[in-house]
CSV table of N, CA, C and O in Angstrom, one decimal:
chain,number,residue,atom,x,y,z
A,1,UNK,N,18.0,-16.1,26.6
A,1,UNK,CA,18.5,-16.6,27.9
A,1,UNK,C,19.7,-17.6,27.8
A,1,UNK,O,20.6,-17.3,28.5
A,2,UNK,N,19.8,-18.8,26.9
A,2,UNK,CA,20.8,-19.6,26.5
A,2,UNK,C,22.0,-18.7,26.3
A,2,UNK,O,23.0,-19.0,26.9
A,3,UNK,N,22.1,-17.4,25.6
A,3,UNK,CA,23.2,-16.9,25.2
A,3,UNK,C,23.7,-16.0,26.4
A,3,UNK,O,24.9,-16.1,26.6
A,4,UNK,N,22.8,-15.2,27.3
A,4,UNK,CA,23.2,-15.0,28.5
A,4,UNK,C,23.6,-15.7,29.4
A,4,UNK,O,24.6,-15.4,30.0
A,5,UNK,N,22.9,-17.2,29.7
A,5,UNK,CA,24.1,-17.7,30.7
A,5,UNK,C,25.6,-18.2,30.1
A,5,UNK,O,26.5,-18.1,30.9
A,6,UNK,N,25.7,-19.0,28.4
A,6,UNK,CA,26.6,-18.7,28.1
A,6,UNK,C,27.7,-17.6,28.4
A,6,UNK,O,28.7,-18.0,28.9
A,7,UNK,N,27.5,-16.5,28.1
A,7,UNK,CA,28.1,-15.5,28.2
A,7,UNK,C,28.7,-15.3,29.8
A,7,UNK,O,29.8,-14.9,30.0
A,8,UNK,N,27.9,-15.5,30.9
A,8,UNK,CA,27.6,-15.3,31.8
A,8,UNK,C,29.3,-16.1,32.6
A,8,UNK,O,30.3,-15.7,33.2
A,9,UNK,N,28.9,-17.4,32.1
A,9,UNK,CA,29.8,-18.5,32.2
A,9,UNK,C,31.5,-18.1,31.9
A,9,UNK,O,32.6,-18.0,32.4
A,10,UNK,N,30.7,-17.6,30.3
A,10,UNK,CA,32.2,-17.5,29.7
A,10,UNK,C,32.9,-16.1,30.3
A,10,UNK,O,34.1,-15.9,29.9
A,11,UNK,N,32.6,-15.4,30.8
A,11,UNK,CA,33.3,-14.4,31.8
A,11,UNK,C,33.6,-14.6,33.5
A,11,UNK,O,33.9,-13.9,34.4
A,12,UNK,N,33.1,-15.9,33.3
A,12,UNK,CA,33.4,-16.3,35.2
A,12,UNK,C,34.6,-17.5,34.8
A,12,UNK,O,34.7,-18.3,35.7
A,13,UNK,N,35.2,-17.6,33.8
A,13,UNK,CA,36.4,-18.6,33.6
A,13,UNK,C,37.8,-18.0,34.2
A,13,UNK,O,38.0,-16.8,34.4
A,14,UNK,N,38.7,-19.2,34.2
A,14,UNK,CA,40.0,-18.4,34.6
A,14,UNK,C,40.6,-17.7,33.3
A,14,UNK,O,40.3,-17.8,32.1
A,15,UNK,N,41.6,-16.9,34.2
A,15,UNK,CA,41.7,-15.8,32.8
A,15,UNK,C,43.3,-17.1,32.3
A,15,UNK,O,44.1,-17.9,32.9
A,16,UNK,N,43.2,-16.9,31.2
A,16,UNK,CA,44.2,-16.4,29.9
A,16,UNK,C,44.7,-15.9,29.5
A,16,UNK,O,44.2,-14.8,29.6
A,17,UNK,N,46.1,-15.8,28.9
A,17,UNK,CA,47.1,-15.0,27.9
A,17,UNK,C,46.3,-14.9,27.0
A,17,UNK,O,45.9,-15.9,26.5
A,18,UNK,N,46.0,-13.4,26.5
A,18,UNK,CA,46.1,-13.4,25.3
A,18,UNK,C,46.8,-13.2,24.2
A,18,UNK,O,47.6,-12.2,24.3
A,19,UNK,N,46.8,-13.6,23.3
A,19,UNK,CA,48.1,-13.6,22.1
A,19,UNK,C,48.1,-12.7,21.2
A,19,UNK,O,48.9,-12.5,20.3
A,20,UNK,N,46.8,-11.7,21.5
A,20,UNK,CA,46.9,-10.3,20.6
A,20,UNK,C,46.9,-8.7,21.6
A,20,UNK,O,46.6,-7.6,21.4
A,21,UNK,N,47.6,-9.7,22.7
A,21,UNK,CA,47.8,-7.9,23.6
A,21,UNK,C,48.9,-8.3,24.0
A,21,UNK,O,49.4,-9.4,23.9
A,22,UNK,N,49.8,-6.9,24.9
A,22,UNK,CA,50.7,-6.8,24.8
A,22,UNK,C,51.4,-7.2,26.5
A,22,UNK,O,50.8,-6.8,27.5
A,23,UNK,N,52.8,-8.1,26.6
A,23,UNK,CA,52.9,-8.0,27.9
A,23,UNK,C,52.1,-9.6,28.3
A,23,UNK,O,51.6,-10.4,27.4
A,24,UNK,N,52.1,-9.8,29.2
A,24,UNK,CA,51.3,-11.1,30.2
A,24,UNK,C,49.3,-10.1,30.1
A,24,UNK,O,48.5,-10.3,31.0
A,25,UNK,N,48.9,-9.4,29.2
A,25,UNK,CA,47.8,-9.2,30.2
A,25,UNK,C,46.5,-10.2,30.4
A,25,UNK,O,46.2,-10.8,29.5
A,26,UNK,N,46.0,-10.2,31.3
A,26,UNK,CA,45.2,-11.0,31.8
A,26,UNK,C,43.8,-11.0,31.7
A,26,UNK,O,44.0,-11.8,30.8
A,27,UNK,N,42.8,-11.0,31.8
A,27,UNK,CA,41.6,-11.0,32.1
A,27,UNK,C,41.2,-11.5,33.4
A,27,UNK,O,41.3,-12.8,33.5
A,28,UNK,N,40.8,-10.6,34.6
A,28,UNK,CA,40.2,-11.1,35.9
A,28,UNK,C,38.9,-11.9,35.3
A,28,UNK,O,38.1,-11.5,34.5
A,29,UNK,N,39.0,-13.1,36.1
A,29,UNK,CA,37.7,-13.4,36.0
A,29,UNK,C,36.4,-12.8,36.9
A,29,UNK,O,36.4,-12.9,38.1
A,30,UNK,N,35.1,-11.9,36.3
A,30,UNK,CA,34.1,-12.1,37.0
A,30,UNK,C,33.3,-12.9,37.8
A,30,UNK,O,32.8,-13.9,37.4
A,31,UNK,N,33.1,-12.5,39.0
A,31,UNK,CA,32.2,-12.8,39.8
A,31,UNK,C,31.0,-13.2,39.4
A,31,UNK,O,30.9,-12.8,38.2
A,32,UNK,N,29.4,-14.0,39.9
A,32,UNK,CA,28.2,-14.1,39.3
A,32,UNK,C,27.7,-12.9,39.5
A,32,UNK,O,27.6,-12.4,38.4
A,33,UNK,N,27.3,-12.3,40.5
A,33,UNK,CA,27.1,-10.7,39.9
A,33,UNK,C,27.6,-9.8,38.8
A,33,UNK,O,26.9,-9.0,38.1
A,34,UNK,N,28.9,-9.9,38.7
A,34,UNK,CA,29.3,-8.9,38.1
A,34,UNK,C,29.1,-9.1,37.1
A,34,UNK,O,29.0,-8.2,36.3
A,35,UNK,N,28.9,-10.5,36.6
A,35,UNK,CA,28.9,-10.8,35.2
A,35,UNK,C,27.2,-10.9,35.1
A,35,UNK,O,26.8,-11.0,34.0
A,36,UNK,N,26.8,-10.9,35.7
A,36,UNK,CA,25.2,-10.7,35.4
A,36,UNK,C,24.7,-9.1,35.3
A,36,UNK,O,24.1,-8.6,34.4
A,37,UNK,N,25.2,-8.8,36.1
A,37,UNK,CA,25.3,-6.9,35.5
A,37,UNK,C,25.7,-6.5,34.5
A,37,UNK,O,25.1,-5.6,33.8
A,38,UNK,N,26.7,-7.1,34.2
A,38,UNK,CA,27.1,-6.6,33.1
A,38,UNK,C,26.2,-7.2,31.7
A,38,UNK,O,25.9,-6.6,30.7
A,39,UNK,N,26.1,-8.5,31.9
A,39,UNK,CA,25.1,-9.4,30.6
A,39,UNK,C,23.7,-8.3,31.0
A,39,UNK,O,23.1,-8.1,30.0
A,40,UNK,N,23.1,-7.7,32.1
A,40,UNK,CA,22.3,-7.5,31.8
A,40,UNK,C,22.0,-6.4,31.5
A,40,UNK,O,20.9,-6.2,30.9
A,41,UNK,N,22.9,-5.4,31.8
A,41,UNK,CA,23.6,-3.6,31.4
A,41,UNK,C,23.3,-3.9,29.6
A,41,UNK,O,22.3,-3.5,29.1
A,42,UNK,N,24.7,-4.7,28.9
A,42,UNK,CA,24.0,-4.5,27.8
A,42,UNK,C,23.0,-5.0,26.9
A,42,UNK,O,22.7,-4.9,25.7
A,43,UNK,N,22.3,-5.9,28.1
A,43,UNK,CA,21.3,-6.1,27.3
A,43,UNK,C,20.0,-5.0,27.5
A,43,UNK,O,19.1,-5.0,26.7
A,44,UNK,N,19.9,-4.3,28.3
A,44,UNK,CA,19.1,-2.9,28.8
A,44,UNK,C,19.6,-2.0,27.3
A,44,UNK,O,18.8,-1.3,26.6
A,45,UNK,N,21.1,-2.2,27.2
A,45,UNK,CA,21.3,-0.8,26.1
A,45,UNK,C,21.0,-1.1,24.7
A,45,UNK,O,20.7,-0.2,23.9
A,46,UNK,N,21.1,-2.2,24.7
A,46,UNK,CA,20.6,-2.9,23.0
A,46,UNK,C,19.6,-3.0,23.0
A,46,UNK,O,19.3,-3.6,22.0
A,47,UNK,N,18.3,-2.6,23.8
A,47,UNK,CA,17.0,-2.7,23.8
A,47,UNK,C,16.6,-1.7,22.4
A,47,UNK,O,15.8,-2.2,21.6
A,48,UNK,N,17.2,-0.5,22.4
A,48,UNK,CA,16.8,0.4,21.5
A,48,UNK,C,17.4,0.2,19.9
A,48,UNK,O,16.9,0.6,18.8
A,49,UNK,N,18.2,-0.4,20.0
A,49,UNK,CA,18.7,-1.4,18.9
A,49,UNK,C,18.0,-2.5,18.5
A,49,UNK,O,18.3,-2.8,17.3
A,50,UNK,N,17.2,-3.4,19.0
A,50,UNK,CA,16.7,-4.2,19.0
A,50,UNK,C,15.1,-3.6,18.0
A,50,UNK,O,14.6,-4.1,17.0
A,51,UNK,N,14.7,-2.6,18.8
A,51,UNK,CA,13.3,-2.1,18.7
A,51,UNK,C,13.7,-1.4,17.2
A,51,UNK,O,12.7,-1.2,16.5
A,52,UNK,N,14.6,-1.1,16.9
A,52,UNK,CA,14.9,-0.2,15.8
A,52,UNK,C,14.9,-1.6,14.7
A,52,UNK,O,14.1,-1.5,13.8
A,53,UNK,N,15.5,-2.6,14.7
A,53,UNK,CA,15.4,-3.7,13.9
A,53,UNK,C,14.0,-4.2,13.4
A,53,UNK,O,13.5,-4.4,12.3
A,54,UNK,N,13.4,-4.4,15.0
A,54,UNK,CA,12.2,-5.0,14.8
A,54,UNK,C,11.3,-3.8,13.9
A,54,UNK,O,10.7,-4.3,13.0
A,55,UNK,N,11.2,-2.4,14.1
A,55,UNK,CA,10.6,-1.5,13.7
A,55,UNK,C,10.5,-1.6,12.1
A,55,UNK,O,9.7,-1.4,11.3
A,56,UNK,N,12.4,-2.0,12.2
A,56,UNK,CA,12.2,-1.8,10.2
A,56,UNK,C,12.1,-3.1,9.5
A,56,UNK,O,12.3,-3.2,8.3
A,57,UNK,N,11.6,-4.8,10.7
A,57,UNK,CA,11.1,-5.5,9.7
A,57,UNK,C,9.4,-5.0,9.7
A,57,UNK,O,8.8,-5.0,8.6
A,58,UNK,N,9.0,-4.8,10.7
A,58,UNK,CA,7.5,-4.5,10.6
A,58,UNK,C,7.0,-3.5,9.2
A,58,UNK,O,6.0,-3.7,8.6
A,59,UNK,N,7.8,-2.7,9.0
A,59,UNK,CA,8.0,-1.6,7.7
A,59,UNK,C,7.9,-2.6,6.9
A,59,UNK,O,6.9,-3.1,6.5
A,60,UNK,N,9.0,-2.8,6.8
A,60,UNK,CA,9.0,-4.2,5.2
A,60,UNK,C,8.2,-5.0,4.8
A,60,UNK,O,7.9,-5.3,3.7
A,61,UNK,N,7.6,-5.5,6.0
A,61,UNK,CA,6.5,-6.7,6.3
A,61,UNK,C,5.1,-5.5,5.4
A,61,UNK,O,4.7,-5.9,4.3
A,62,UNK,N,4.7,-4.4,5.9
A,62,UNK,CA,4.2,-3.7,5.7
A,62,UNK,C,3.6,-3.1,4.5
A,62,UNK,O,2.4,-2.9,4.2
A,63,UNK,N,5.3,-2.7,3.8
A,63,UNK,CA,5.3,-2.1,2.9
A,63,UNK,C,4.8,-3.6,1.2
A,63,UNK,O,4.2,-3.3,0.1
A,64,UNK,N,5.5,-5.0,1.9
A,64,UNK,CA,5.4,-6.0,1.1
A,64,UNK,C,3.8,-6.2,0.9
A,64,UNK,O,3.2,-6.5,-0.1
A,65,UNK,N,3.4,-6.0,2.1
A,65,UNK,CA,1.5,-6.4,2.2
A,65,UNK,C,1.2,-5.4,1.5
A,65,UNK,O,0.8,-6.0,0.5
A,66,UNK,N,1.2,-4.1,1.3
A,66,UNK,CA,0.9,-3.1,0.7
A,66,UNK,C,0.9,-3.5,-0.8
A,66,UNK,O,-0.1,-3.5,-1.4
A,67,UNK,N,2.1,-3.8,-1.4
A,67,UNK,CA,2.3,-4.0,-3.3
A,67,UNK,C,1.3,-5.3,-3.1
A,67,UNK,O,0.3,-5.4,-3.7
A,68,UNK,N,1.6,-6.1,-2.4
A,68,UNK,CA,0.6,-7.3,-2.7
A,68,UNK,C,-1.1,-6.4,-2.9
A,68,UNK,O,-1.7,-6.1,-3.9
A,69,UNK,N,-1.5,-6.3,-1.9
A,69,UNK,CA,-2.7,-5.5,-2.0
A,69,UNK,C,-3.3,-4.5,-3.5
A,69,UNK,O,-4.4,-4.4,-4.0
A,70,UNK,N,-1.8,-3.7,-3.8
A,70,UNK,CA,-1.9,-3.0,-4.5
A,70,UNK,C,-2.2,-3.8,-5.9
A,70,UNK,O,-3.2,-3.4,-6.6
A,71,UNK,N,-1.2,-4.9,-6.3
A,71,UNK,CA,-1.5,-5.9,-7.3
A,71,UNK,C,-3.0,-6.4,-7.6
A,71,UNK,O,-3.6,-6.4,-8.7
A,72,UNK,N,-3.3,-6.8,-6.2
A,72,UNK,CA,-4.9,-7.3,-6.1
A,72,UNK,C,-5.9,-6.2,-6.7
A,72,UNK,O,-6.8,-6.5,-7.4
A,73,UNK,N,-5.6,-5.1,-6.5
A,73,UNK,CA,-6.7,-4.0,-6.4
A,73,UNK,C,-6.1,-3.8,-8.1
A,73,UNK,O,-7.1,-3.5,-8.8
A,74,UNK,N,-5.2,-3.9,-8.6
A,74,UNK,CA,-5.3,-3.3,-10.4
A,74,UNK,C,-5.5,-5.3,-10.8
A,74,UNK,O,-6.1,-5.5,-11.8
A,75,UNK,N,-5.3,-6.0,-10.3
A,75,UNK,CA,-5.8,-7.5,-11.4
A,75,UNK,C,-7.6,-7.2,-11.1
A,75,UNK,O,-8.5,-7.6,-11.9
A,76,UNK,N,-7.8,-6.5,-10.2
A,76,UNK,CA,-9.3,-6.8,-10.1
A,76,UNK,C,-10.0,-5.3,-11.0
A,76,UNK,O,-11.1,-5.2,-11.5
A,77,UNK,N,-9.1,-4.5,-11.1
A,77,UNK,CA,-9.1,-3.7,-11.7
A,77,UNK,C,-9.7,-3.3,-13.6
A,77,UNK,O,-10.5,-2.7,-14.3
A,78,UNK,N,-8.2,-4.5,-13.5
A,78,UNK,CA,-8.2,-4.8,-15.2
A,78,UNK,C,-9.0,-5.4,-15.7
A,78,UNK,O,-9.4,-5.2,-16.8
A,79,UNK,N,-9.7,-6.9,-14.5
A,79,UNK,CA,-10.5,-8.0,-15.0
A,79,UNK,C,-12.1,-7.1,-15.0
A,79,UNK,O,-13.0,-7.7,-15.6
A,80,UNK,N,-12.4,-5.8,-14.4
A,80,UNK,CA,-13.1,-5.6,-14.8
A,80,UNK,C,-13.4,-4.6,-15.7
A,80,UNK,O,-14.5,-4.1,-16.0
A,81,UNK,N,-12.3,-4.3,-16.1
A,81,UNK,CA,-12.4,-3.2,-17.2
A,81,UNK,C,-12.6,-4.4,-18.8
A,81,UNK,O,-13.1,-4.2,-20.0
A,82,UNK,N,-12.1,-5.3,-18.3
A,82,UNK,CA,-11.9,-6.1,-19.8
A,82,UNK,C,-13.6,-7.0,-19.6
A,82,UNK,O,-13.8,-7.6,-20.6
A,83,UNK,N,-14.6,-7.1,-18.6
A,83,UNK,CA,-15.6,-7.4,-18.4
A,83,UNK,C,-15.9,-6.4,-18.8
A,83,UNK,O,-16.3,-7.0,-19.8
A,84,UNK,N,-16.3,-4.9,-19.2
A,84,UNK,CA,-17.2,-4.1,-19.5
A,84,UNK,C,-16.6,-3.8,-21.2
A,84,UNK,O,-17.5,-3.6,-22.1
A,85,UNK,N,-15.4,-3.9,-21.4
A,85,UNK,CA,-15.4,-3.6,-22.8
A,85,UNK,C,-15.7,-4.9,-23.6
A,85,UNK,O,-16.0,-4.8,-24.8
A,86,UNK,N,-15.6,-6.0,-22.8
A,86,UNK,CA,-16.7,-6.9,-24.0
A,86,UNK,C,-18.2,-7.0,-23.7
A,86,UNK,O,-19.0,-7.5,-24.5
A,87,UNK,N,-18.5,-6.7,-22.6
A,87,UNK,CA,-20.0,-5.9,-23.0
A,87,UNK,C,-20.3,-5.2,-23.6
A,87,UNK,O,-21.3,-5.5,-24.2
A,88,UNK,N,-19.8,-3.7,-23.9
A,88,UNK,CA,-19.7,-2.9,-24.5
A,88,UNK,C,-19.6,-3.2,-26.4
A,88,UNK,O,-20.2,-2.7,-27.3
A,89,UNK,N,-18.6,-4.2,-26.4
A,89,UNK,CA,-18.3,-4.8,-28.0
A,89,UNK,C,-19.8,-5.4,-28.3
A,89,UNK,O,-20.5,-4.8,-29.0
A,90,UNK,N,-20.2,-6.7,-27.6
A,90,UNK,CA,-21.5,-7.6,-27.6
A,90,UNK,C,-22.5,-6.3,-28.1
A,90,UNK,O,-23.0,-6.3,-29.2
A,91,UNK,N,-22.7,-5.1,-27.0
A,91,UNK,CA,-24.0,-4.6,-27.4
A,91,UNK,C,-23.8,-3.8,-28.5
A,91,UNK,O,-24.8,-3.7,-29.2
A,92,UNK,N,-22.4,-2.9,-29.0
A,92,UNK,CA,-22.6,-3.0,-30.3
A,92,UNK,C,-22.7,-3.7,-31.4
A,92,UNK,O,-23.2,-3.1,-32.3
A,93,UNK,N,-22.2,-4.9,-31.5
A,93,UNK,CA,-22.5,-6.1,-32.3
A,93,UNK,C,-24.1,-6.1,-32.2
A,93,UNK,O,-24.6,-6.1,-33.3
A,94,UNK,N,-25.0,-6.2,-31.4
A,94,UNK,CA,-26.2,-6.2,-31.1
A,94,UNK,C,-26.8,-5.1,-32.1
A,94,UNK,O,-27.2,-5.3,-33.3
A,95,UNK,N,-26.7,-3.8,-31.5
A,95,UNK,CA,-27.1,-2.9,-31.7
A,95,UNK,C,-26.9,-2.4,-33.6
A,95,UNK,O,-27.8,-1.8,-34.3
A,96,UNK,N,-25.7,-2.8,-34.0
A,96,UNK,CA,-25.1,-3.3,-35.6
A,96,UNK,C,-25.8,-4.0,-36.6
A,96,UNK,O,-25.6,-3.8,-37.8
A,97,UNK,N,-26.5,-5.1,-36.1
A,97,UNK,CA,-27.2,-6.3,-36.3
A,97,UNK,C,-28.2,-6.3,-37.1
A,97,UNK,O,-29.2,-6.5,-36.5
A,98,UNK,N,-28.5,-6.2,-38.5
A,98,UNK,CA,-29.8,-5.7,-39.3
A,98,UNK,C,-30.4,-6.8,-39.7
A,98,UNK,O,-31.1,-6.9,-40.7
A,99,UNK,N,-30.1,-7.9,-38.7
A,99,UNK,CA,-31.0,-9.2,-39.0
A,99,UNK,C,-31.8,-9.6,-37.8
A,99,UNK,O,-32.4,-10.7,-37.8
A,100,UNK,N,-31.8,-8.3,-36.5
A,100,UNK,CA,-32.6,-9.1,-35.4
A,100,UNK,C,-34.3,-8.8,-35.8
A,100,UNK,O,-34.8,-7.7,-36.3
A,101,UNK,N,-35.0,-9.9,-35.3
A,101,UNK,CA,-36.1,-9.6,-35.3
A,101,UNK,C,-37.0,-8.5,-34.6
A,101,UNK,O,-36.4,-7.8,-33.8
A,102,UNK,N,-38.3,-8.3,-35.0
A,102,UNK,CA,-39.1,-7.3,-34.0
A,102,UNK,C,-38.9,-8.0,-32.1
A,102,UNK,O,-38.8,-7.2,-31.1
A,103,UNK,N,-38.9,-9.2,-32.0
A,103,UNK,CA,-38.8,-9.6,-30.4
A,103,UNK,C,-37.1,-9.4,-29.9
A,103,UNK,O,-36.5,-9.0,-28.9
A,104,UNK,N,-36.7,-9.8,-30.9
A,104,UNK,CA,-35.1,-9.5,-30.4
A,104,UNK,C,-34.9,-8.3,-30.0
A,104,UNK,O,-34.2,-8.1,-29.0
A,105,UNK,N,-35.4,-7.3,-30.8
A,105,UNK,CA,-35.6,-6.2,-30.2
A,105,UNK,C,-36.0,-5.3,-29.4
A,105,UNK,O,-35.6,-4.2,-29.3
A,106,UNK,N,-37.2,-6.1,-28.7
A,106,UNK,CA,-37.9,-5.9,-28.0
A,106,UNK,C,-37.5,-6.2,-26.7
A,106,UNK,O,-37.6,-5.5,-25.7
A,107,UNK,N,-36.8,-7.6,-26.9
A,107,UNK,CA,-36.5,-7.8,-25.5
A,107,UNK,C,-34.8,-6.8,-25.2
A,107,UNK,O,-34.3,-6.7,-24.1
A,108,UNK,N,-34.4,-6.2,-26.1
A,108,UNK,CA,-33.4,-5.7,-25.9
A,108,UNK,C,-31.8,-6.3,-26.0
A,108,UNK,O,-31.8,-7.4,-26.3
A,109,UNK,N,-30.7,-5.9,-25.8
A,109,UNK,CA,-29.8,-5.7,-25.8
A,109,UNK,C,-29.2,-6.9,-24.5
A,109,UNK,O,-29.4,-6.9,-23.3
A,110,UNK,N,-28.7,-7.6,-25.3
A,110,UNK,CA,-28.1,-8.9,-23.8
A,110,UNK,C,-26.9,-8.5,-23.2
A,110,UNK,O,-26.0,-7.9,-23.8
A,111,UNK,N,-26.9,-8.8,-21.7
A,111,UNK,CA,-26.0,-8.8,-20.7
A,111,UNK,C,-26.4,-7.8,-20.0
A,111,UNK,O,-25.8,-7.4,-19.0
């Protein structure tokens, strides 16, 4: 809204020479309608510009949560693959063991 009525303003001023066209030419100044039509014309047409921007941060945003996610799912992955292969080491260390007693045995294999 700030940049609309800026704008709004800055086309209802008196006009000026400009120093990069050719001749005296001038710029009429707009009226408050006209120049609100007009601020609001393109702001109607940039709507689909706008939606197209927002569309491809929402992607990014998206696609960024996704590797995060994905990271989570292989650290939880790995931590428990590296939890079963030293289970797996312990019970053959256990199972190797030609000094457990008849109860050690009996109660079995730890973890």
């Amino acid at each position: 809204q700030e940049l609309r009525k800026a704008w709004i303003e800055l086309m209802q001023e008196e006009p000026t020479q400009r120093g990069s066209s050719w001749g005296m030419a001038l710029v009429r100044p707009k009226s408050l309608e006209e120049a609100s039509g007009i601020a609001d014309a393109v702001w109607e047409a940039s709507q689909v510009d706008r939606a197209m921007v927002l569309r491809r941060r929402i992607c990014k945003l998206v696609k960024s949560l996704e590797r995060i996610l994905d990271a989570a799912a292989r650290r939880d992955a790995k931590k428990t693959a590296l939890e079963n292969k030293r289970r797996r080491l312990v019970r053959k260390q256990w199972m190797r063991n030609p000094n457990l007693t008849m109860e050690e045995i009996m109660r079995g294999p730890p973890g």
